[in-house]
């Protein structure tokens, strides 16, 4: 177990300090440095224990050409900044970025390894670690609202709106047009979403409904008009121009129409423009200093600004932990974002995921798994007027090359669905269950990314039957499916024999529930919380597949309050649950069948639902979602360290705006 060193004690520690002055740095020197950086990251990337093959060397997962392209890319980005914006990256900015990394790192051990891989040389660190981060951040910020690239589109959109004589003329503006009917429903049950020739229907919880009303009111606040049958003023985000109106409004129901003019994405523009700029860049004549982060040091219990590149605020997204970074992708609230972000705790930086070739369509309530080299996303739904699309497609994202590859579709690909589950076995992704918006599904499929092909799961003896909002865990040899609104039973699936085995429904089995949590401890599956009957339940149970027996979790002291949006992670010897309704949580220890509350002191994130939680090996990272009253939480999150029982919050600094109103 890690030992915690008080921050105050570090004030007296003498840190190693290094200085270096500018000197010649060739392209090949930079490539060698990039390889050293990638080697550190590859060392820490999780190679799933279920994968029987040995973790391959770095050279097997990223080519020399890809490594050289990374260096070429940040040098050309530096050139663009000077050519288009007259902004050189100065030595003082590079020094400030190094200092920021040291001061704000949330993984000082990995940061020390990165520095050591670059010889603890401040000059090389400035040029090969800090410069790529700064160049990417500055060029994306510049492009997002650059009149030279987006002005013509903005003028076209403004002109189209000026010619509009009525709401009906929105369909004739030459932009993307769509209608959405928003209805107030119970628990945001998306299974009630039907198709409609006049648009789509989205069922919202009370909180989501209130958020949508506030969102629409804000669009019309600038000119004081009513949202009803009036086209809003033209809005600009980092990704599009749009305008919207409310066509119909009544108790618990409203219909909106929206026109959208998407901007050319940064990735598309950069793919066309990068060759026009040089990759030769003079090194600033400056000296740099470096203070190494302390080993075993603490994370400051204070607000830490997250720099540009933070993904747009969202909920019902997915998140995976790779061993060195958290990758967030897609999601939204009544919208579908085709974007994502990668958060690196060591350097405390975000980097957007590519939206270039093969990126999947944005979607909600999909799934994601980490394979050791790729994140695979699959399924989900989006609102593409005039129908709701239930996806049987996905994508494989490689963070080392920032590229996407599509998942194949063949005769064995499962039907499109959402609210399903997905697990990674070490060689396959198994998806199972879910709904297509009308019926619950009792089918699944096994996807092999090596052959890009699917195999069906058996629906014979002992298979658990159609369901959604259930849970699934992987034991190392079996997938365990459990739960749903009318089912407090499940089944174990062995992919080696394509066989289902029944689970005990005897003493200790949890009550009927859905939208609960499940974790695998290494020997047991723990079920907790969820919606049971007409209430959220603060009960749970532990299932041992070896003995096929259940044992209830304690309902005594410190058991957390159940509610929507609870998330759970397994943290070595304990299950940590956290989320709505009041932004609190607790730690469950199976060895003693007891609970301990998580800190509710400084830094704890605001209460939220539809967020994600990942375990890094030392911390739980909570990110995104919406408040229980439906308000977007603006891309905020927090890190919880169970050793110190402390939270470190993230601020909203640098978060791009996001596209509203269903697009």
XYZ file of C-alpha atoms in Angstrom:
663
model
C 0.000 0.000 0.000
C 1.208 3.492 -0.815
C 2.422 5.662 2.021
C 1.207 9.228 2.169
C 3.620 12.075 2.814
C 1.997 15.223 4.152
C 2.253 18.233 1.841
C 3.631 20.349 4.639
C 6.562 17.991 5.044
C 7.560 18.496 1.432
C 8.220 22.162 2.036
C 11.468 21.169 3.697
C 12.490 18.581 1.109
C 15.353 19.566 -1.182
C 14.416 18.719 -4.765
C 16.966 17.869 -7.411
C 17.365 20.851 -9.721
C 18.878 20.950 -13.196
C 19.677 23.751 -15.627
C 20.353 23.690 -19.369
C 20.879 26.202 -22.135
C 19.732 26.073 -25.743
C 21.739 24.071 -28.266
C 21.188 22.419 -31.614
C 18.481 19.761 -31.641
C 18.095 17.806 -34.870
C 14.957 16.148 -36.145
C 16.483 12.759 -35.356
C 17.232 13.930 -31.808
C 13.562 14.785 -31.437
C 12.496 11.406 -32.828
C 14.751 9.647 -30.299
C 13.192 11.718 -27.523
C 9.685 10.875 -28.743
C 10.531 7.175 -28.676
C 11.778 7.530 -25.101
C 8.517 9.237 -24.085
C 6.365 6.605 -25.781
C 8.397 3.841 -24.126
C 7.490 5.197 -20.689
C 3.823 5.374 -21.607
C 3.880 1.881 -23.127
C 5.458 0.497 -19.952
C 2.486 1.757 -17.939
C -0.302 0.931 -20.382
C -2.451 -1.853 -18.963
C -2.012 -5.206 -20.654
C -5.157 -7.050 -19.501
C -4.338 -10.009 -17.280
C -6.857 -12.049 -19.281
C -4.649 -11.780 -22.378
C -2.608 -14.983 -22.494
C -0.025 -13.600 -24.918
C 2.922 -11.556 -23.705
C 2.785 -7.778 -23.938
C 4.493 -6.926 -27.242
C 7.407 -4.498 -27.544
C 6.716 -0.856 -28.370
C 7.966 -1.329 -31.938
C 5.156 -3.822 -32.564
C 2.399 -1.311 -31.747
C 3.741 1.929 -33.227
C 5.916 2.237 -36.324
C 8.943 4.465 -36.811
C 6.954 6.363 -39.437
C 4.185 7.080 -36.903
C 6.776 8.206 -34.367
C 8.367 10.566 -36.885
C 4.927 11.884 -37.870
C 4.289 12.951 -34.264
C 7.468 15.033 -34.248
C 6.768 16.446 -37.696
C 3.264 17.376 -36.543
C 4.225 19.499 -33.543
C 6.997 21.243 -35.468
C 4.583 22.197 -38.258
C 2.044 23.328 -35.641
C 4.709 25.644 -34.222
C 5.258 27.034 -37.707
C 1.500 27.625 -38.179
C 1.299 29.642 -34.974
C 3.909 32.050 -36.286
C 2.582 32.196 -39.845
C -1.123 32.658 -39.021
C -1.125 34.290 -35.612
C 2.336 35.828 -35.284
C 2.706 33.890 -32.055
C 5.968 32.132 -31.374
C 6.151 29.705 -28.484
C 8.568 31.526 -26.228
C 11.103 30.078 -23.851
C 9.196 31.600 -20.935
C 6.033 29.733 -22.028
C 7.974 26.482 -22.284
C 9.484 27.036 -18.839
C 6.047 27.824 -17.424
C 4.642 24.626 -18.923
C 7.402 22.525 -17.333
C 6.819 24.210 -13.979
C 3.063 23.677 -14.289
C 3.544 19.965 -14.957
C 5.713 19.610 -11.845
C 3.389 21.674 -9.656
C 0.123 20.112 -10.826
C 1.061 16.509 -11.626
C -1.272 13.869 -10.243
C 1.189 11.077 -10.955
C 4.643 12.310 -9.923
C 6.175 8.856 -10.394
C 5.359 8.705 -14.103
C 6.409 12.331 -14.592
C 9.782 11.550 -13.021
C 10.129 8.615 -15.416
C 9.355 10.885 -18.378
C 11.967 13.381 -17.232
C 14.508 10.599 -16.662
C 13.835 9.173 -20.142
C 14.849 12.599 -21.492
C 18.000 12.600 -19.386
C 16.550 15.034 -16.828
C 17.692 17.636 -19.354
C 15.490 20.761 -19.058
C 16.258 21.806 -22.621
C 15.161 18.465 -24.118
C 12.119 18.383 -21.816
C 11.132 21.902 -22.926
C 11.456 21.078 -26.607
C 10.181 17.493 -26.710
C 7.640 17.268 -23.870
C 6.376 20.814 -23.287
C 6.427 22.099 -26.888
C 4.084 19.409 -28.311
C 1.523 20.151 -25.590
C 1.681 23.918 -26.085
C 1.676 23.784 -29.882
C -1.407 21.545 -29.995
C -3.250 23.631 -27.409
C -2.539 26.963 -29.086
C -3.254 25.924 -32.667
C -6.611 24.337 -31.759
C -7.667 27.390 -29.761
C -6.735 29.670 -32.643
C -8.528 27.655 -35.307
C -11.820 27.175 -33.396
C -13.004 30.796 -33.800
C -10.772 32.007 -36.648
C -12.761 34.292 -38.945
C -10.530 33.366 -41.887
C -11.670 29.748 -41.762
C -15.206 30.019 -40.403
C -16.267 33.569 -41.309
C -17.818 32.666 -44.663
C -19.877 29.920 -43.037
C -20.985 32.303 -40.278
C -22.039 34.923 -42.819
C -23.892 32.290 -44.829
C -25.750 31.183 -41.697
C -26.557 34.785 -40.673
C -27.812 35.591 -44.154
C -30.019 32.503 -44.210
C -31.523 33.467 -40.855
C -32.106 37.044 -42.018
C -34.083 35.772 -45.011
C -36.246 33.555 -42.816
C -39.825 34.752 -42.970
C -41.194 32.064 -40.676
C -40.218 29.037 -38.662
C -41.254 26.881 -41.622
C -38.514 28.477 -43.726
C -35.883 26.902 -41.449
C -36.179 23.765 -43.573
C -35.093 25.752 -46.633
C -31.899 27.279 -45.238
C -29.561 24.707 -46.751
C -28.391 23.574 -43.301
C -28.921 20.406 -41.266
C -32.522 20.518 -40.047
C -34.091 18.336 -37.417
C -37.001 18.182 -34.991
C -36.998 16.625 -31.558
C -39.941 16.132 -29.205
C -38.859 16.229 -25.563
C -41.128 14.523 -23.045
C -40.984 14.272 -19.273
C -40.847 10.622 -18.221
C -39.937 8.329 -15.360
C -36.264 7.739 -14.752
C -35.314 8.805 -18.277
C -36.362 5.409 -19.625
C -35.087 5.610 -23.214
C -36.993 2.461 -24.181
C -40.006 4.747 -24.741
C -38.293 6.531 -27.650
C -40.292 5.923 -30.861
C -39.536 6.835 -34.455
C -41.527 9.673 -36.000
C -41.911 11.038 -39.501
C -41.759 14.529 -38.026
C -38.671 13.979 -35.916
C -37.659 12.039 -32.865
C -38.815 11.716 -29.281
C -36.494 11.815 -26.265
C -37.771 10.951 -22.784
C -36.113 13.057 -20.057
C -35.951 12.804 -16.291
C -37.228 15.791 -14.325
C -33.688 17.086 -13.937
C -32.928 16.723 -17.639
C -36.213 18.432 -18.479
C -35.378 21.430 -16.271
C -31.930 21.660 -17.839
C -33.406 21.666 -21.363
C -35.825 24.464 -20.442
C -32.983 26.581 -18.973
C -30.858 25.867 -22.032
C -33.553 27.105 -24.410
C -34.301 30.187 -22.303
C -30.590 31.113 -22.406
C -30.560 31.058 -26.224
C -33.176 33.805 -26.404
C -31.937 35.881 -23.457
C -29.789 38.182 -25.616
C -32.720 39.706 -27.557
C -35.505 39.147 -25.030
C -37.762 37.206 -27.389
C -39.821 34.173 -26.503
C -38.542 30.730 -27.522
C -42.011 29.822 -28.814
C -42.204 29.918 -32.641
C -39.317 32.409 -32.812
C -35.986 31.504 -34.356
C -33.173 32.174 -31.891
C -30.269 34.486 -32.685
C -27.411 32.741 -34.464
C -25.201 30.885 -31.981
C -21.547 29.970 -32.458
C -19.686 27.162 -30.722
C -16.194 25.843 -31.343
C -17.672 23.332 -33.784
C -20.711 24.913 -35.493
C -23.211 27.717 -35.969
C -26.836 26.965 -35.127
C -30.253 28.387 -34.378
C -33.289 26.810 -32.785
C -36.945 27.377 -31.942
C -39.730 25.817 -29.887
C -42.539 24.608 -32.155
C -44.862 23.255 -29.478
C -44.945 23.546 -25.690
C -47.144 22.024 -23.014
C -46.983 20.325 -19.626
C -44.172 17.802 -19.804
C -43.799 18.068 -23.570
C -42.172 20.379 -26.104
C -40.989 20.110 -29.690
C -37.910 21.938 -30.955
C -36.525 22.510 -34.435
C -32.857 23.223 -35.021
C -30.732 24.204 -38.000
C -27.002 23.537 -37.811
C -24.081 24.662 -39.978
C -21.134 22.445 -38.901
C -17.674 23.982 -39.118
C -14.892 22.083 -40.784
C -13.226 20.125 -37.982
C -9.709 20.964 -36.915
C -8.516 17.489 -37.895
C -9.949 17.816 -41.407
C -8.410 21.280 -41.868
C -5.059 20.241 -40.441
C -4.921 17.179 -42.690
C -5.203 19.485 -45.693
C -3.122 22.408 -44.456
C -0.208 20.910 -42.526
C 1.853 20.230 -45.661
C 1.891 23.952 -46.459
C 3.999 24.748 -43.409
C 7.607 23.958 -42.650
C 8.777 21.563 -39.961
C 12.064 23.442 -39.607
C 11.947 25.660 -36.546
C 14.780 27.519 -34.825
C 15.294 26.615 -31.186
C 14.821 29.590 -28.850
C 18.063 30.863 -27.342
C 17.234 30.374 -23.681
C 18.116 28.448 -20.562
C 15.704 26.286 -18.602
C 15.566 24.913 -15.085
C 13.964 21.762 -13.786
C 12.857 20.765 -10.317
C 11.933 17.114 -10.102
C 8.563 16.158 -8.581
C 8.911 14.422 -5.244
C 8.617 10.642 -5.099
C 5.806 9.628 -2.797
C 4.620 13.220 -2.732
C 1.031 14.239 -2.310
C -1.506 15.718 -4.647
C -2.459 19.206 -3.504
C -5.879 19.432 -1.911
C -6.778 22.473 -3.983
C -8.357 23.530 -7.260
C -6.172 22.740 -10.264
C -7.081 24.310 -13.626
C -7.387 21.817 -16.458
C -5.951 23.313 -19.641
C -7.533 23.511 -23.090
C -8.504 20.237 -24.657
C -10.961 19.293 -21.925
C -13.847 17.539 -23.696
C -17.165 19.343 -23.973
C -19.441 18.818 -20.976
C -21.456 15.646 -21.371
C -23.185 12.711 -19.721
C -23.964 9.072 -20.663
C -20.500 8.987 -22.225
C -17.912 6.243 -21.793
C -14.498 6.279 -20.125
C -11.662 3.750 -20.000
C -8.359 3.767 -18.119
C -5.335 2.728 -20.185
C -2.740 2.729 -17.423
C -1.480 6.218 -18.251
C -4.595 8.151 -19.260
C -8.381 8.248 -19.040
C -10.066 8.314 -22.446
C -13.551 9.863 -22.547
C -15.672 9.569 -25.685
C -19.039 10.710 -27.097
C -22.211 11.089 -24.992
C -24.159 14.288 -24.390
C -27.555 15.318 -23.056
C -30.173 15.191 -25.795
C -27.287 15.459 -28.240
C -24.556 13.281 -29.640
C -20.940 14.342 -29.518
C -18.460 12.809 -31.943
C -15.580 13.989 -29.799
C -13.544 12.773 -26.855
C -10.515 13.549 -24.783
C -7.520 11.890 -23.170
C -6.537 13.011 -19.676
C -2.935 12.399 -18.578
C -2.580 12.753 -14.783
C 1.233 12.797 -14.931
C 1.369 16.014 -16.963
C -2.134 17.183 -15.911
C -3.085 17.741 -19.557
C -5.971 16.884 -21.887
C -5.639 16.087 -25.588
C -8.655 15.690 -27.909
C -9.250 12.363 -29.607
C -9.142 12.508 -33.389
C -12.339 13.265 -35.301
C -10.735 12.335 -38.599
C -11.089 9.214 -40.742
C -13.249 6.361 -39.397
C -14.368 8.126 -36.209
C -17.750 6.602 -35.281
C -20.920 8.660 -35.339
C -21.573 10.319 -31.988
C -23.923 8.373 -29.756
C -25.427 7.884 -26.302
C -25.505 4.867 -23.936
C -22.882 2.919 -25.877
C -20.131 0.770 -24.326
C -16.325 0.898 -24.319
C -13.571 -1.565 -23.389
C -9.764 -1.304 -23.233
C -7.851 -4.107 -24.972
C -4.276 -3.215 -24.075
C -3.651 -1.280 -27.294
C -7.073 0.107 -28.284
C -10.344 1.412 -26.906
C -13.281 -0.278 -28.635
C -16.608 1.572 -28.581
C -19.774 -0.108 -29.832
C -23.545 0.254 -29.973
C -25.627 3.102 -28.566
C -28.122 5.358 -30.293
C -28.355 8.828 -31.825
C -31.122 11.102 -33.005
C -30.834 11.379 -36.780
C -34.081 12.881 -37.992
C -36.426 11.422 -39.027
C -35.506 8.255 -37.095
C -33.609 7.143 -34.030
C -30.589 5.071 -35.077
C -29.647 2.067 -32.947
C -26.048 1.260 -33.839
C -24.536 -2.137 -34.528
C -21.305 -0.364 -35.435
C -18.387 1.044 -33.498
C -14.757 1.987 -33.706
C -11.326 1.052 -32.404
C -9.282 3.994 -31.117
C -5.485 3.756 -30.854
C -4.224 6.477 -28.482
C -0.613 5.981 -29.544
C -1.359 7.015 -33.126
C -4.562 9.006 -32.423
C -6.353 7.051 -35.147
C -9.650 5.200 -35.537
C -10.502 1.956 -37.344
C -14.111 0.794 -37.824
C -15.436 -2.389 -36.246
C -16.561 -4.796 -38.919
C -20.173 -5.625 -39.726
C -20.852 -9.153 -40.945
C -23.566 -11.795 -40.814
C -22.906 -12.453 -37.112
C -22.824 -8.833 -35.938
C -25.430 -8.320 -33.180
C -28.435 -6.131 -33.940
C -28.155 -2.439 -33.086
C -28.830 -1.687 -29.417
C -28.158 0.439 -26.376
C -28.248 -0.041 -22.578
C -26.326 -3.274 -23.222
C -23.112 -4.489 -21.558
C -19.629 -5.195 -22.912
C -16.611 -6.926 -21.396
C -13.093 -7.701 -22.654
C -11.874 -11.295 -22.295
C -8.280 -10.725 -23.342
C -8.933 -11.572 -26.974
C -12.578 -10.692 -27.605
C -15.172 -8.073 -26.725
C -18.449 -9.701 -25.721
C -21.548 -7.506 -25.991
C -24.848 -8.745 -24.635
C -28.434 -7.691 -24.001
C -29.767 -4.154 -24.267
C -32.726 -2.742 -26.163
C -33.532 -1.506 -29.656
C -36.005 1.060 -28.352
C -38.959 -1.271 -28.474
C -37.917 -4.688 -27.216
C -35.337 -5.943 -24.776
C -32.743 -8.183 -26.388
C -31.436 -11.553 -25.234
C -28.729 -11.865 -27.861
C -25.075 -10.968 -28.014
C -21.904 -11.253 -29.994
C -18.156 -11.798 -29.649
C -15.908 -9.399 -31.554
C -12.296 -10.302 -32.414
C -10.360 -7.130 -33.352
C -7.508 -9.167 -34.893
C -9.771 -10.714 -37.535
C -12.345 -7.849 -37.382
C -15.103 -10.437 -37.196
C -18.041 -11.478 -35.006
C -19.384 -14.741 -33.570
C -22.820 -15.052 -31.938
C -23.299 -16.003 -28.298
C -25.331 -19.099 -27.572
C -29.050 -18.619 -26.809
C -29.640 -22.231 -25.785
C -29.922 -23.846 -22.377
C -29.635 -21.596 -19.304
C -29.200 -18.358 -21.243
C -30.498 -15.504 -19.053
C -33.227 -14.076 -21.292
C -33.795 -10.568 -22.702
C -32.872 -7.618 -20.484
C -31.321 -4.145 -20.381
C -29.847 -1.943 -17.677
C -28.299 -5.097 -16.244
C -24.637 -5.572 -15.278
C -21.822 -7.784 -16.548
C -18.408 -8.649 -15.111
C -15.548 -10.775 -16.430
C -14.034 -13.249 -13.976
C -11.056 -14.285 -16.078
C -12.879 -17.265 -17.545
C -16.589 -16.372 -17.520
C -18.904 -13.426 -18.124
C -21.542 -13.058 -15.409
C -24.808 -11.337 -16.404
C -27.201 -10.263 -13.635
C -30.304 -8.151 -12.962
C -33.114 -6.248 -14.668
C -36.463 -4.769 -13.582
C -38.283 -8.094 -13.330
C -35.325 -10.414 -12.878
C -33.192 -11.061 -9.796
C -31.359 -13.864 -11.514
C -28.622 -14.140 -14.077
C -26.269 -16.569 -15.756
C -22.580 -17.277 -16.327
C -21.259 -17.499 -19.877
C -18.153 -19.506 -20.785
C -16.888 -18.297 -24.194
C -14.498 -21.254 -24.519
C -17.394 -23.707 -24.743
C -20.083 -21.163 -25.765
C -22.121 -22.406 -22.796
C -24.391 -20.728 -20.223
C -24.605 -21.881 -16.601
C -27.391 -20.917 -14.161
C -26.760 -18.884 -11.001
C -28.178 -19.617 -7.586
C -31.376 -17.816 -6.583
C -31.162 -19.079 -3.021
C -30.369 -17.318 0.277
C -28.701 -13.915 -0.019
C -29.661 -13.236 -3.647
C -30.358 -9.493 -4.133
C -33.883 -8.226 -4.680
C -35.119 -7.412 -8.199
C -33.391 -4.269 -9.504
C -31.820 -2.476 -12.470
C -29.376 0.412 -13.038
C -27.314 -1.063 -10.211
C -23.527 -1.442 -9.997
C -21.327 -4.524 -10.182
C -17.592 -5.083 -9.647
C -15.365 -8.162 -9.774
C -12.995 -8.518 -6.817
C -10.885 -11.370 -8.147
C -13.059 -14.009 -6.483
C -16.544 -12.505 -6.110
C -19.006 -10.301 -7.971
C -20.490 -7.566 -5.767
C -23.924 -6.203 -6.727
C -25.055 -2.987 -5.030
C -27.740 -0.301 -5.268
C -30.090 0.163 -8.188
C -33.770 0.790 -8.740
C -35.908 -1.836 -7.029
C -39.659 -1.638 -7.437
C -40.402 2.043 -6.883
C -37.350 2.958 -4.789
C -33.587 3.063 -4.956
C -32.181 0.425 -2.647
C -29.083 0.660 -0.437
C -28.622 -3.095 -0.395
C -26.409 -5.530 -2.214
C -24.869 -8.963 -2.217
C -21.683 -10.849 -3.067
C -21.743 -13.762 -5.491
C -19.098 -16.501 -5.410
C -19.143 -18.413 -8.721
C -17.004 -21.232 -7.321
C -19.568 -22.148 -4.664
C -22.565 -20.628 -6.528
C -23.628 -18.819 -3.339
C -24.688 -15.311 -2.314
C -23.872 -13.319 0.851
C -25.618 -9.987 1.599
C -23.554 -6.817 1.988
C -23.879 -4.997 5.297
C -26.762 -2.570 5.759
C -25.379 -1.245 9.026
C -23.213 1.755 9.886
C -21.995 4.049 7.084
C -23.901 2.347 4.264
C -24.285 5.036 1.557
C -27.574 6.526 0.387
C -28.773 4.912 -2.805
C -29.965 6.906 -5.767
C -29.671 7.263 -9.539
C -26.222 7.502 -11.016
C -24.196 5.551 -8.455
C -20.858 4.408 -9.899
C -18.526 1.802 -8.424
C -14.894 0.761 -8.885
C -12.876 -2.053 -7.343
C -9.804 -0.657 -5.588
C -7.508 -3.541 -4.615
C -9.292 -4.560 -1.406
C -12.437 -2.445 -1.390
C -15.380 -1.328 -3.528
C -15.786 2.456 -3.754
C -19.281 3.694 -4.635
C -20.019 7.356 -5.285
C -22.626 9.586 -6.924
C -26.115 11.008 -6.573
C -28.325 11.903 -4.842
C -26.141 13.998 -2.561
C -22.584 13.704 -3.856
C -21.450 11.274 -1.193
C -20.082 7.777 -1.248
C -18.618 4.968 0.783
C -16.021 2.203 0.700
C -17.094 -1.401 1.182
C -14.622 -3.942 2.593
C -15.651 -7.554 1.864
C -13.113 -8.912 4.356
C -15.027 -7.330 7.253
C -18.419 -6.825 5.561
C -18.288 -3.178 6.621
C -18.561 0.323 5.164
C -16.540 3.501 5.645
C -17.730 6.876 4.271
C -15.678 8.706 1.646
C -14.592 12.227 2.528
C -17.148 14.969 2.034
C -14.590 17.694 2.696
C -12.743 20.064 0.347
C -12.519 19.023 -3.280
C -15.430 16.564 -3.405
C -17.224 16.871 -6.771
C -20.768 18.176 -6.925
C -23.567 15.605 -6.861
C -24.192 14.152 -10.326
C -25.653 11.335 -12.417
C -24.709 9.800 -15.786
C -21.012 10.370 -15.085
C -18.144 7.895 -15.383
C -15.661 6.522 -12.862
C -12.376 4.698 -13.472
C -9.758 3.220 -11.150
C -6.164 4.149 -11.988
C -4.445 1.808 -9.565
C -4.195 4.489 -6.891
C -7.170 6.825 -7.397
C -10.776 6.831 -8.548
C -11.378 9.504 -11.203
C -14.967 10.762 -11.503
C -15.765 12.903 -14.546
C -18.662 14.537 -16.396
C -22.376 13.925 -16.029
C -25.154 16.205 -14.884
C -26.490 17.314 -11.527
C -29.535 15.540 -10.038
C -31.582 18.599 -11.109
C -30.379 18.190 -14.696
C -27.753 20.935 -14.958
C -24.630 20.136 -16.979
C -21.615 19.923 -14.655
C -19.370 21.625 -17.224
C -16.793 18.904 -17.658
C -15.817 18.842 -14.007
C -14.627 15.912 -11.983
C -12.477 14.832 -9.095
C -9.862 12.322 -8.000
C -10.391 10.313 -4.858
C -7.409 8.775 -3.026
C -8.652 6.083 -0.608
C -5.300 5.979 1.219
C -5.599 9.607 2.308
C -9.428 9.839 2.027
C -8.959 13.054 0.023
C -10.495 14.510 -3.112
C -8.705 16.746 -5.588
C -11.204 18.657 -7.768
C -10.754 19.837 -11.316
C -11.833 23.318 -12.361
C -13.767 24.382 -15.449
C -10.900 26.490 -16.825
C -10.354 26.070 -20.537
C -13.449 23.984 -21.276
C -14.737 24.591 -24.823
C -18.409 25.382 -25.255
C -20.589 22.604 -26.552
C -23.282 22.254 -29.152
C -26.792 22.449 -27.734
C -30.330 21.553 -28.727
C -29.948 17.991 -29.897
C -27.025 18.277 -32.332
